[in-house]
Coordinates of N, CA and C in Angstrom, one line a residue:
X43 N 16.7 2.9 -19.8 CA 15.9 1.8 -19.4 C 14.5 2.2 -19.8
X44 N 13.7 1.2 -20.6 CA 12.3 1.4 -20.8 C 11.5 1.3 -19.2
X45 N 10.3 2.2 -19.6 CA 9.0 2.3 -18.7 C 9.0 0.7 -18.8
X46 N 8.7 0.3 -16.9 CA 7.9 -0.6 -16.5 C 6.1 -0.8 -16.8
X47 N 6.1 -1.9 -16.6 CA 4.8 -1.6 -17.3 C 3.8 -2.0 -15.0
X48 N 3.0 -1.5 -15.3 CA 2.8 -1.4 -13.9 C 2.4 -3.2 -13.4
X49 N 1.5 -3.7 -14.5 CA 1.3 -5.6 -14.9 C 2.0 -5.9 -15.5
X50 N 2.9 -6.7 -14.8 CA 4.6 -7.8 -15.4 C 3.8 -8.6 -16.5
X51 N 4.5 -9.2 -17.2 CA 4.0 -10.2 -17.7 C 3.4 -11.4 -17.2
X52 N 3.9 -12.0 -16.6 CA 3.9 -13.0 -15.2 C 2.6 -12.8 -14.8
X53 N 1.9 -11.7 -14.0 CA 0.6 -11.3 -13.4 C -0.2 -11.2 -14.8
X54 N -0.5 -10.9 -15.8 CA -1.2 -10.8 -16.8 C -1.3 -12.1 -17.2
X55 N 0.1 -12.6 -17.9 CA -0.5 -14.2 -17.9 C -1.2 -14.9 -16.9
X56 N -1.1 -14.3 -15.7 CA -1.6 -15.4 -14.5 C -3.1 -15.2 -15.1
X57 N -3.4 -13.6 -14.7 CA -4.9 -13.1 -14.9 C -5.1 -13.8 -16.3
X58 N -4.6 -13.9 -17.3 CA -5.4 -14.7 -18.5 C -5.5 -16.3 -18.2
X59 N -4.7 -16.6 -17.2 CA -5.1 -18.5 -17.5 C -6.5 -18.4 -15.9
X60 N -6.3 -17.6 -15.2 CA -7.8 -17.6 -14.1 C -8.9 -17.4 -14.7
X61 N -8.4 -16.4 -15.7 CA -9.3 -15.8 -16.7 C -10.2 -17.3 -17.5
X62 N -9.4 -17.3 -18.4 CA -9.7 -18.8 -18.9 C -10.5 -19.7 -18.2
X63 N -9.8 -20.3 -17.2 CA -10.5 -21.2 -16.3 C -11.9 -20.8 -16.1
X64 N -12.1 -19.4 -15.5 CA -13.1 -19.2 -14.5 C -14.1 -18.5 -15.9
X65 N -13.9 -18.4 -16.8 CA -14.6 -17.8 -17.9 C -15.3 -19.0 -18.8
X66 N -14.9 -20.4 -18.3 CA -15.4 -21.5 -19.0 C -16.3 -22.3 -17.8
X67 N -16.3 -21.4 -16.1 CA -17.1 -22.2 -15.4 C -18.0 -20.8 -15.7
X68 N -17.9 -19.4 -16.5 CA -19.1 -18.9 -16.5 C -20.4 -19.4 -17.2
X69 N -19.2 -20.0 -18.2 CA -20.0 -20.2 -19.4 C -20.9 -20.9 -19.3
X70 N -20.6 -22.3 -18.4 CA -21.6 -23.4 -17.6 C -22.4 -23.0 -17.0
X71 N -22.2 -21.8 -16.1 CA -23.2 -21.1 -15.0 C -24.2 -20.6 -16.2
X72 N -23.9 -19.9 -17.1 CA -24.9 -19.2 -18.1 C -25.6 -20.6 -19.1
X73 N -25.2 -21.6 -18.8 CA -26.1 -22.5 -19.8 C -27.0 -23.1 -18.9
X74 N -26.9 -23.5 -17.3 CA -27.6 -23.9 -16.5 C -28.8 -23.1 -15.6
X75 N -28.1 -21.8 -15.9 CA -29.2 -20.1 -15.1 C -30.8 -20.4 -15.8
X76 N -30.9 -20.6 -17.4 CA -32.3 -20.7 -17.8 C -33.3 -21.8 -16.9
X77 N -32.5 -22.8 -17.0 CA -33.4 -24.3 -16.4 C -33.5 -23.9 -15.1
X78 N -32.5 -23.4 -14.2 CA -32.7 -23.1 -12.7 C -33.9 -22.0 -12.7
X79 N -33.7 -21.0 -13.4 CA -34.4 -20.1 -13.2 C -35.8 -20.3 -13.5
X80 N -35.9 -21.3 -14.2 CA -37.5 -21.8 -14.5 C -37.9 -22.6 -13.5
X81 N -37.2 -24.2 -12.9 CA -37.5 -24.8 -12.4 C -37.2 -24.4 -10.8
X82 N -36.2 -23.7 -10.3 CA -36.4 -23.5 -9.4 C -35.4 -22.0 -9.2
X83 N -36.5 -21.2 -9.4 CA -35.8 -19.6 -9.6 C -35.3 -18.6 -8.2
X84 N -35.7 -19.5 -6.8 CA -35.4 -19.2 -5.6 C -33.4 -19.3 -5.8
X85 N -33.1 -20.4 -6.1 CA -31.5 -20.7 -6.1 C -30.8 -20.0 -7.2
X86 N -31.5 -19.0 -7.9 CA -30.5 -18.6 -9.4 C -29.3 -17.5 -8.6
X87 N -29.8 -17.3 -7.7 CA -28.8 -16.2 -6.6 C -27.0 -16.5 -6.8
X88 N -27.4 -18.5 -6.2 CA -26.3 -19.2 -5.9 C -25.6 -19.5 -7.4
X89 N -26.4 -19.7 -8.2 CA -25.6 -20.1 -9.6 C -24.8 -18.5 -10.0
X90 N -25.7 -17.3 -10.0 CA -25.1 -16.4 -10.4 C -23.5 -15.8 -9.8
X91 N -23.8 -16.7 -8.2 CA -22.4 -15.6 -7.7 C -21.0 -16.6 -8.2
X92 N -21.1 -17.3 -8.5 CA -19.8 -17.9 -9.6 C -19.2 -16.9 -10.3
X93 N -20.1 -15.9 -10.6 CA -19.1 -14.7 -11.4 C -18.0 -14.3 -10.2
X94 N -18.3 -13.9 -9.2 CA -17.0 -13.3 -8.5 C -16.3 -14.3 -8.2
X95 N -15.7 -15.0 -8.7 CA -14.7 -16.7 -8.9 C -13.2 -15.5 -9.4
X96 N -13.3 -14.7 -10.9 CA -12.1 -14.3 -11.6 C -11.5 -13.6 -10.7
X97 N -12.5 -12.4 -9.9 CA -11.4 -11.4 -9.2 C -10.7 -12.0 -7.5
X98 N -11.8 -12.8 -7.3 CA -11.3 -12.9 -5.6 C -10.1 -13.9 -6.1
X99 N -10.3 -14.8 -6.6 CA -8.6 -15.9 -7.1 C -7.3 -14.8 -7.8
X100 N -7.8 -13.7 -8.8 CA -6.6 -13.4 -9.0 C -6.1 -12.0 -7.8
X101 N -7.3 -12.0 -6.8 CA -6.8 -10.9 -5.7 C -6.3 -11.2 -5.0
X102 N -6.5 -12.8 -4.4 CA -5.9 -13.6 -3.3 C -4.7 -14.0 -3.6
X103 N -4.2 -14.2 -4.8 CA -3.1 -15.2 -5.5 C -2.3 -14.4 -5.6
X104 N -2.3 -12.1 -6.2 CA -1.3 -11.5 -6.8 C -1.5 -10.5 -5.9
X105 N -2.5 -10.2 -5.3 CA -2.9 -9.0 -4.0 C -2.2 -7.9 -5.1
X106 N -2.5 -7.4 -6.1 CA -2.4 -5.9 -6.5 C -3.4 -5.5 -7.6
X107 N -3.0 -4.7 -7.8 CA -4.2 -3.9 -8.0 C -4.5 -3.8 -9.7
X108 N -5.8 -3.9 -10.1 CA -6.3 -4.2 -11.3 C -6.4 -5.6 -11.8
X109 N -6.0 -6.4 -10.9 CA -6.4 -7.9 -11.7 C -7.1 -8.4 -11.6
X110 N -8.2 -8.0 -10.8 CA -9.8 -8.4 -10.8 C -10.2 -7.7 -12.0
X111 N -10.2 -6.6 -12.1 CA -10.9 -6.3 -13.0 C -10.4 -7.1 -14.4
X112 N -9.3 -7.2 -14.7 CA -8.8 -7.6 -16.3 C -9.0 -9.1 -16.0
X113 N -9.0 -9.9 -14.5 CA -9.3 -11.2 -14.6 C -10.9 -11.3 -15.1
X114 N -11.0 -10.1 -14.9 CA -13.4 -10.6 -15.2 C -13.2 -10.4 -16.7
X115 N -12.4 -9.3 -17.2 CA -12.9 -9.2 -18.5 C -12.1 -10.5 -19.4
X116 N -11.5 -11.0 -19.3 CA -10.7 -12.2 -20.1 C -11.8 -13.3 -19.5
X117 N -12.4 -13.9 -18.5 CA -13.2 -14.5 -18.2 C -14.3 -14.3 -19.0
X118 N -15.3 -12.9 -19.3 CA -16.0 -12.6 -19.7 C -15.9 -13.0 -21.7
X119 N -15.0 -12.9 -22.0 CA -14.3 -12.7 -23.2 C -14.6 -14.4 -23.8
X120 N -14.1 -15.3 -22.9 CA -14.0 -16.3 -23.1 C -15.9 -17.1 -23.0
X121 N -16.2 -16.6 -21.6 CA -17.8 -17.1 -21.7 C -18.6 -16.7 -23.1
X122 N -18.0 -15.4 -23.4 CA -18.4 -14.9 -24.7 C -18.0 -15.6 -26.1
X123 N -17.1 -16.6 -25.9 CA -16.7 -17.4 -26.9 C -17.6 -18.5 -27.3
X124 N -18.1 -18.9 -26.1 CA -19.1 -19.6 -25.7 C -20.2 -19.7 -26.2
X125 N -21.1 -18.3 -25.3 CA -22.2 -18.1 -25.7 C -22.2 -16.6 -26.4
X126 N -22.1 -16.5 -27.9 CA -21.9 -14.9 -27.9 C -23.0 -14.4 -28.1
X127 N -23.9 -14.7 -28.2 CA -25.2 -13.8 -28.3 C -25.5 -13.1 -26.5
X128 N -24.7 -13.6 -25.5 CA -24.3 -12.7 -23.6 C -23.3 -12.0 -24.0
X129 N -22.5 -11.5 -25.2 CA -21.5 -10.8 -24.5 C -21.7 -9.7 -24.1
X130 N -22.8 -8.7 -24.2 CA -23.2 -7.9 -23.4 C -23.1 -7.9 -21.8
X131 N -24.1 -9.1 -21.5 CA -24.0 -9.6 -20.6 C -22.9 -9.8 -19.7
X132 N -22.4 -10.8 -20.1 CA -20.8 -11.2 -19.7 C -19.5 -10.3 -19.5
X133 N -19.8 -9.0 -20.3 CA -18.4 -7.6 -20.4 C -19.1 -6.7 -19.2
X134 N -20.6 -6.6 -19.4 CA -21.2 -5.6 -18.2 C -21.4 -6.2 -16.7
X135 N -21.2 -8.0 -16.6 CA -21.2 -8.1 -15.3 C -19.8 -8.2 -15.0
X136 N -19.1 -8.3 -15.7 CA -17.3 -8.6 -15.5 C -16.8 -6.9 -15.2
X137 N -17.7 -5.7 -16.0 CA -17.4 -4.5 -15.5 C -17.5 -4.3 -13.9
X138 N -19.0 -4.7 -13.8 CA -19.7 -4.3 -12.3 C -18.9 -5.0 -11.1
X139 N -18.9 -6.1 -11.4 CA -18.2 -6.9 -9.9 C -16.9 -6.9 -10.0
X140 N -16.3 -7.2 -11.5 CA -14.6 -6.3 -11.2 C -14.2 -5.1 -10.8
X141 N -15.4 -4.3 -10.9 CA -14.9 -2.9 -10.7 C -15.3 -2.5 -9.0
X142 N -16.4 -3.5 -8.4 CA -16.8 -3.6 -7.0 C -15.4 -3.8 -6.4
X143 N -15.5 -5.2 -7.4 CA -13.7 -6.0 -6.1 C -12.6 -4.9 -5.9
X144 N -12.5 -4.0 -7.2 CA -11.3 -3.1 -7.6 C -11.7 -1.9 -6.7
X145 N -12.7 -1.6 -6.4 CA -13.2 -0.6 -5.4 C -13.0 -0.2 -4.1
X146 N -13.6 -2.2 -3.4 CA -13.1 -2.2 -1.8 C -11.8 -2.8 -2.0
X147 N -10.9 -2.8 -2.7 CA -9.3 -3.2 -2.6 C -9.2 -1.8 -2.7
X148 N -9.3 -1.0 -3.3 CA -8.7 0.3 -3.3 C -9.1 0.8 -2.0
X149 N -9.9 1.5 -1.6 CA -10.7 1.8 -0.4 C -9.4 1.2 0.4
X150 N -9.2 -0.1 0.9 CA -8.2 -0.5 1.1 C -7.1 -0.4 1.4
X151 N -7.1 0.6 0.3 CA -5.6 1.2 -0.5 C -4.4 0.3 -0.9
X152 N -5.4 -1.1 -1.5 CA -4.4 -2.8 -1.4 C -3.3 -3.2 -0.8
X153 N -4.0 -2.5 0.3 CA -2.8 -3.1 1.8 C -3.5 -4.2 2.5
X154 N -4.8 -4.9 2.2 CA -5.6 -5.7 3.5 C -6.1 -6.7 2.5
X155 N -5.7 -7.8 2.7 CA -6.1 -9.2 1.7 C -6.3 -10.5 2.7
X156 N -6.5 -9.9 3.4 CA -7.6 -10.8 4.9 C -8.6 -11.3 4.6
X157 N -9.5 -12.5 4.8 CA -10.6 -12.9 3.8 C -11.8 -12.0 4.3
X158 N -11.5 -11.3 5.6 CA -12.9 -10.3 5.8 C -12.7 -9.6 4.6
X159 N -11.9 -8.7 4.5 CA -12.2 -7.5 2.8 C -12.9 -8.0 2.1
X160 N -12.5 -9.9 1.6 CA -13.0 -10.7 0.8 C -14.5 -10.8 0.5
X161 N -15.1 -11.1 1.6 CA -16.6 -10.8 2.2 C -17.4 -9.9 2.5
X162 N -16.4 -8.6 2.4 CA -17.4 -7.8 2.7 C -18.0 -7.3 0.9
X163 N -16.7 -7.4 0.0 CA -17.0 -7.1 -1.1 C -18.1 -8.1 -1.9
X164 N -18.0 -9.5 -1.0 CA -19.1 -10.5 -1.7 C -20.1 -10.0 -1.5
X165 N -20.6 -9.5 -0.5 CA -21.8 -8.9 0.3 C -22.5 -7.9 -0.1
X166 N -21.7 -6.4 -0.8 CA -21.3 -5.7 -1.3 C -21.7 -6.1 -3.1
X167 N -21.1 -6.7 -3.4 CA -21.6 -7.6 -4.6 C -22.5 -8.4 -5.2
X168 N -23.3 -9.0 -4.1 CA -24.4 -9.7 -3.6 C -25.4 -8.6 -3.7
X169 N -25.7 -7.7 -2.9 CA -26.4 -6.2 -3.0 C -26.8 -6.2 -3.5
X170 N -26.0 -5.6 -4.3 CA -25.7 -4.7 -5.4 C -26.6 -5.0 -7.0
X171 N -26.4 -6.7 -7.0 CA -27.1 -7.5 -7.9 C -28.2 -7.7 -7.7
X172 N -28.8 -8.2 -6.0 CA -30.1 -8.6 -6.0 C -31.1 -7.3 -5.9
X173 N -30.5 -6.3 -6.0 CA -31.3 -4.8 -5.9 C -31.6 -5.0 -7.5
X174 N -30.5 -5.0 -8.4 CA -31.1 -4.8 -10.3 C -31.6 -6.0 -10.4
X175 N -31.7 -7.5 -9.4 CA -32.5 -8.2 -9.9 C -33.9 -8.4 -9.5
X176 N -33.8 -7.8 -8.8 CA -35.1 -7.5 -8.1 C -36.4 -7.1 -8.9
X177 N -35.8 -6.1 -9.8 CA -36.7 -5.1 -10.8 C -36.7 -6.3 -11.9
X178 N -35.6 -6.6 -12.1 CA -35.3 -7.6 -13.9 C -36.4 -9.1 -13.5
X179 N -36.0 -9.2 -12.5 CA -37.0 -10.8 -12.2 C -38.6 -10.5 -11.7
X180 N -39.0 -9.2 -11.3 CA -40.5 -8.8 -10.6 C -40.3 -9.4 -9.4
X181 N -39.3 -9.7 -8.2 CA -39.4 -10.6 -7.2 C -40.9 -10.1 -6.4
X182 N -41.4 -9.1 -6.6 CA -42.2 -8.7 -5.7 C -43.5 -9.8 -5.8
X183 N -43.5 -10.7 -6.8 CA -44.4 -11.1 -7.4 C -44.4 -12.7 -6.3
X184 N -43.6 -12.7 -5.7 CA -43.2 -13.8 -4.8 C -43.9 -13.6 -3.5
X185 N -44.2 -14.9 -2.8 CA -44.4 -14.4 -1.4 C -43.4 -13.7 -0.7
X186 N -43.6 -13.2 0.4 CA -42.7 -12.6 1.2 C -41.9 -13.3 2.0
X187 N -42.0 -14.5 1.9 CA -40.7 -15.8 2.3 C -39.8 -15.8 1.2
X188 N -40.3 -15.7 0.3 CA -39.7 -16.3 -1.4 C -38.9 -14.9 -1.4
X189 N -39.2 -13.7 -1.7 CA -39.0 -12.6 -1.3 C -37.3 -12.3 -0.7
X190 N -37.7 -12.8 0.5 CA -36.7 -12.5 1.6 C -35.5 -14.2 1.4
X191 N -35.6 -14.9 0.8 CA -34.5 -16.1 0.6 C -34.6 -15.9 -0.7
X192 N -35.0 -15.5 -1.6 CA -34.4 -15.1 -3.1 C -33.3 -14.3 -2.8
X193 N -33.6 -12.7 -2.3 CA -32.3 -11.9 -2.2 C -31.3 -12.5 -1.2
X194 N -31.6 -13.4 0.2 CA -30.2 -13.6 0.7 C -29.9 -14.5 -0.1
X195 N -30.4 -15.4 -1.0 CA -29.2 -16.5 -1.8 C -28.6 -15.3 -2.6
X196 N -28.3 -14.1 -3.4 CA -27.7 -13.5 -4.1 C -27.0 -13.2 -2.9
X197 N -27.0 -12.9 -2.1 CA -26.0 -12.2 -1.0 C -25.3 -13.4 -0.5
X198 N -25.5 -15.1 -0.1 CA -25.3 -15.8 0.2 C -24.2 -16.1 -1.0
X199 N -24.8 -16.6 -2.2 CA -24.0 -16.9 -3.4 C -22.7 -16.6 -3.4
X200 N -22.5 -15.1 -3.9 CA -21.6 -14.5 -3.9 C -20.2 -14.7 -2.5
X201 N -21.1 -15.0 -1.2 CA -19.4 -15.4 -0.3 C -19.7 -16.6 -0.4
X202 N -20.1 -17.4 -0.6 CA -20.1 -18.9 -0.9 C -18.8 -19.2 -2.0
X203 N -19.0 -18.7 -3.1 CA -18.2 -18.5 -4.0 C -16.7 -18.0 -4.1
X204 N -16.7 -16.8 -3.1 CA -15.8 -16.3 -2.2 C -14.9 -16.9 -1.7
X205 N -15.5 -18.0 -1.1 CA -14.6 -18.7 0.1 C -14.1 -19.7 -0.7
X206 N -14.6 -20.5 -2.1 CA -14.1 -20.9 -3.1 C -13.1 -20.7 -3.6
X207 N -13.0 -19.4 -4.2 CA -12.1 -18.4 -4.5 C -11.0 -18.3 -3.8
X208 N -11.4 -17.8 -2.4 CA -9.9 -18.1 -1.5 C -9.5 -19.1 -1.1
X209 N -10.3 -20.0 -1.1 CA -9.2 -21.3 -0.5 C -8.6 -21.8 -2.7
X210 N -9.2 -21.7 -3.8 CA -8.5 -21.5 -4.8 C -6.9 -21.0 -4.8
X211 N -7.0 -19.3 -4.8 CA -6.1 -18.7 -4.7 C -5.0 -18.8 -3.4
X212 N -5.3 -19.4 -2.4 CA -4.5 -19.8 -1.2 C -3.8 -21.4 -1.8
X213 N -4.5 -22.4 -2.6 CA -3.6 -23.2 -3.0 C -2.8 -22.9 -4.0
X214 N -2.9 -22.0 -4.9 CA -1.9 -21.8 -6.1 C -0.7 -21.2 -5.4
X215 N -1.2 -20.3 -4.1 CA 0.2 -19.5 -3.5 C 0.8 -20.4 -3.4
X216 N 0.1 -21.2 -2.3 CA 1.3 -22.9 -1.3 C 2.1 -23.4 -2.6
X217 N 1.4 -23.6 -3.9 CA 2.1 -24.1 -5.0 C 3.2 -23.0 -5.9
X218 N 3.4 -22.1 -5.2 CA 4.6 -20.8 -5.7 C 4.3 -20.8 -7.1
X219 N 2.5 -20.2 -7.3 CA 2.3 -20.0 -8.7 C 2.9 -18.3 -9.0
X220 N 2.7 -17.4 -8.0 CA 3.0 -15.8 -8.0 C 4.0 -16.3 -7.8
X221 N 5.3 -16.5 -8.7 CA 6.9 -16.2 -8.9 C 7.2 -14.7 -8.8
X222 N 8.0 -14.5 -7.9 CA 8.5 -12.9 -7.7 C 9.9 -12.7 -8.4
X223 N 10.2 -11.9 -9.7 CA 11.7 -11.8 -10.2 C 12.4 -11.5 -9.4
X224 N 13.5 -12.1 -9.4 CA 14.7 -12.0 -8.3 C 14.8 -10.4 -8.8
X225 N 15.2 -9.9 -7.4 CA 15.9 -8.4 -7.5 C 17.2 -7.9 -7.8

């Protein structure tokens, strides 16, 4: 009998069509980020956390391990179809927050797919971002109200998005999209 492969086919196709999907609402997030960020650069928090859309849907939907990550990079791949002069962009944030989500699922030890884990990694993810955007955007340059609701919308974004994600991935289950092969 041949080696199993650890991702059925089944789970990889799934991760490529979330992939898909949520790699063509990046694409939109990345054509709308310039004008927000000009006209009103307090909310770019909320448009950015749309990235964590690929891994919480295919975490909630398949609960194992590595389909966030390969859901961000096929997401990524595709925004990159899009707009390819980001795929930098697009492969190194699909690294960072797939590899967050793949972190506190492991930590885990992907036994706990309760929407707390979900949140704490948005939060976690949220962080994590508005700390490198902090320096990339000069927020300092803001009052200290602007300041303090610039970084919670990046922290806000991201479980906003979240909770998208799971109530997402909780309708594909009720719809018996994760088919399990008979034993």
């Amino acid at each position: 009998m041949a080696n199993r492969s650890r991702l059925s086919t089944s789970v990889l196709l799934t991760c490529a069509a979330i992939g898909v999907a949520t790699g063509v609402l990046q694409a939109a997030a990345g054509a709308i980020s310039a004008p927000v960020s000009a006209a009103l650069p307090i909310l770019y928090g909320l448009v950015l956390g749309v990235h964590v859309l690929p891994g919480v849907i295919a975490q909630e939907l398949l609960r194992a391990p590595w389909v966030a990550l390969l859901t961000h990079l096929v997401a990524a791949l595709v925004a990159s179809a899009v707009v390819p002069l980001w795929i930098g962009r697009y492969i190194g944030t699909a690294l960072l927050i797939g590899g967050l989500q793949e972190l506190v699922a492991a930590i885990a030890r992907y036994r706990h797919w309760e929407p707390w884990r979900f949140f704490v990694s948005a939060v976690i993810v949220g962080a994590v971002i508005a700390v490198a955007i902090w320096f990339a955007a000069d927020v300092s340059k803001f009052a200290l109200w602007g300041q303090i609701v610039y970084v919670a919308l990046f922290v806000i974004g991201p479980v906003l998005w979240t909770a998208v994600g799971l109530a997402i991935g909780a309708a594909l289950r009720r719809a018996g999209v994760p088919r399990r092969p008979a034993a």
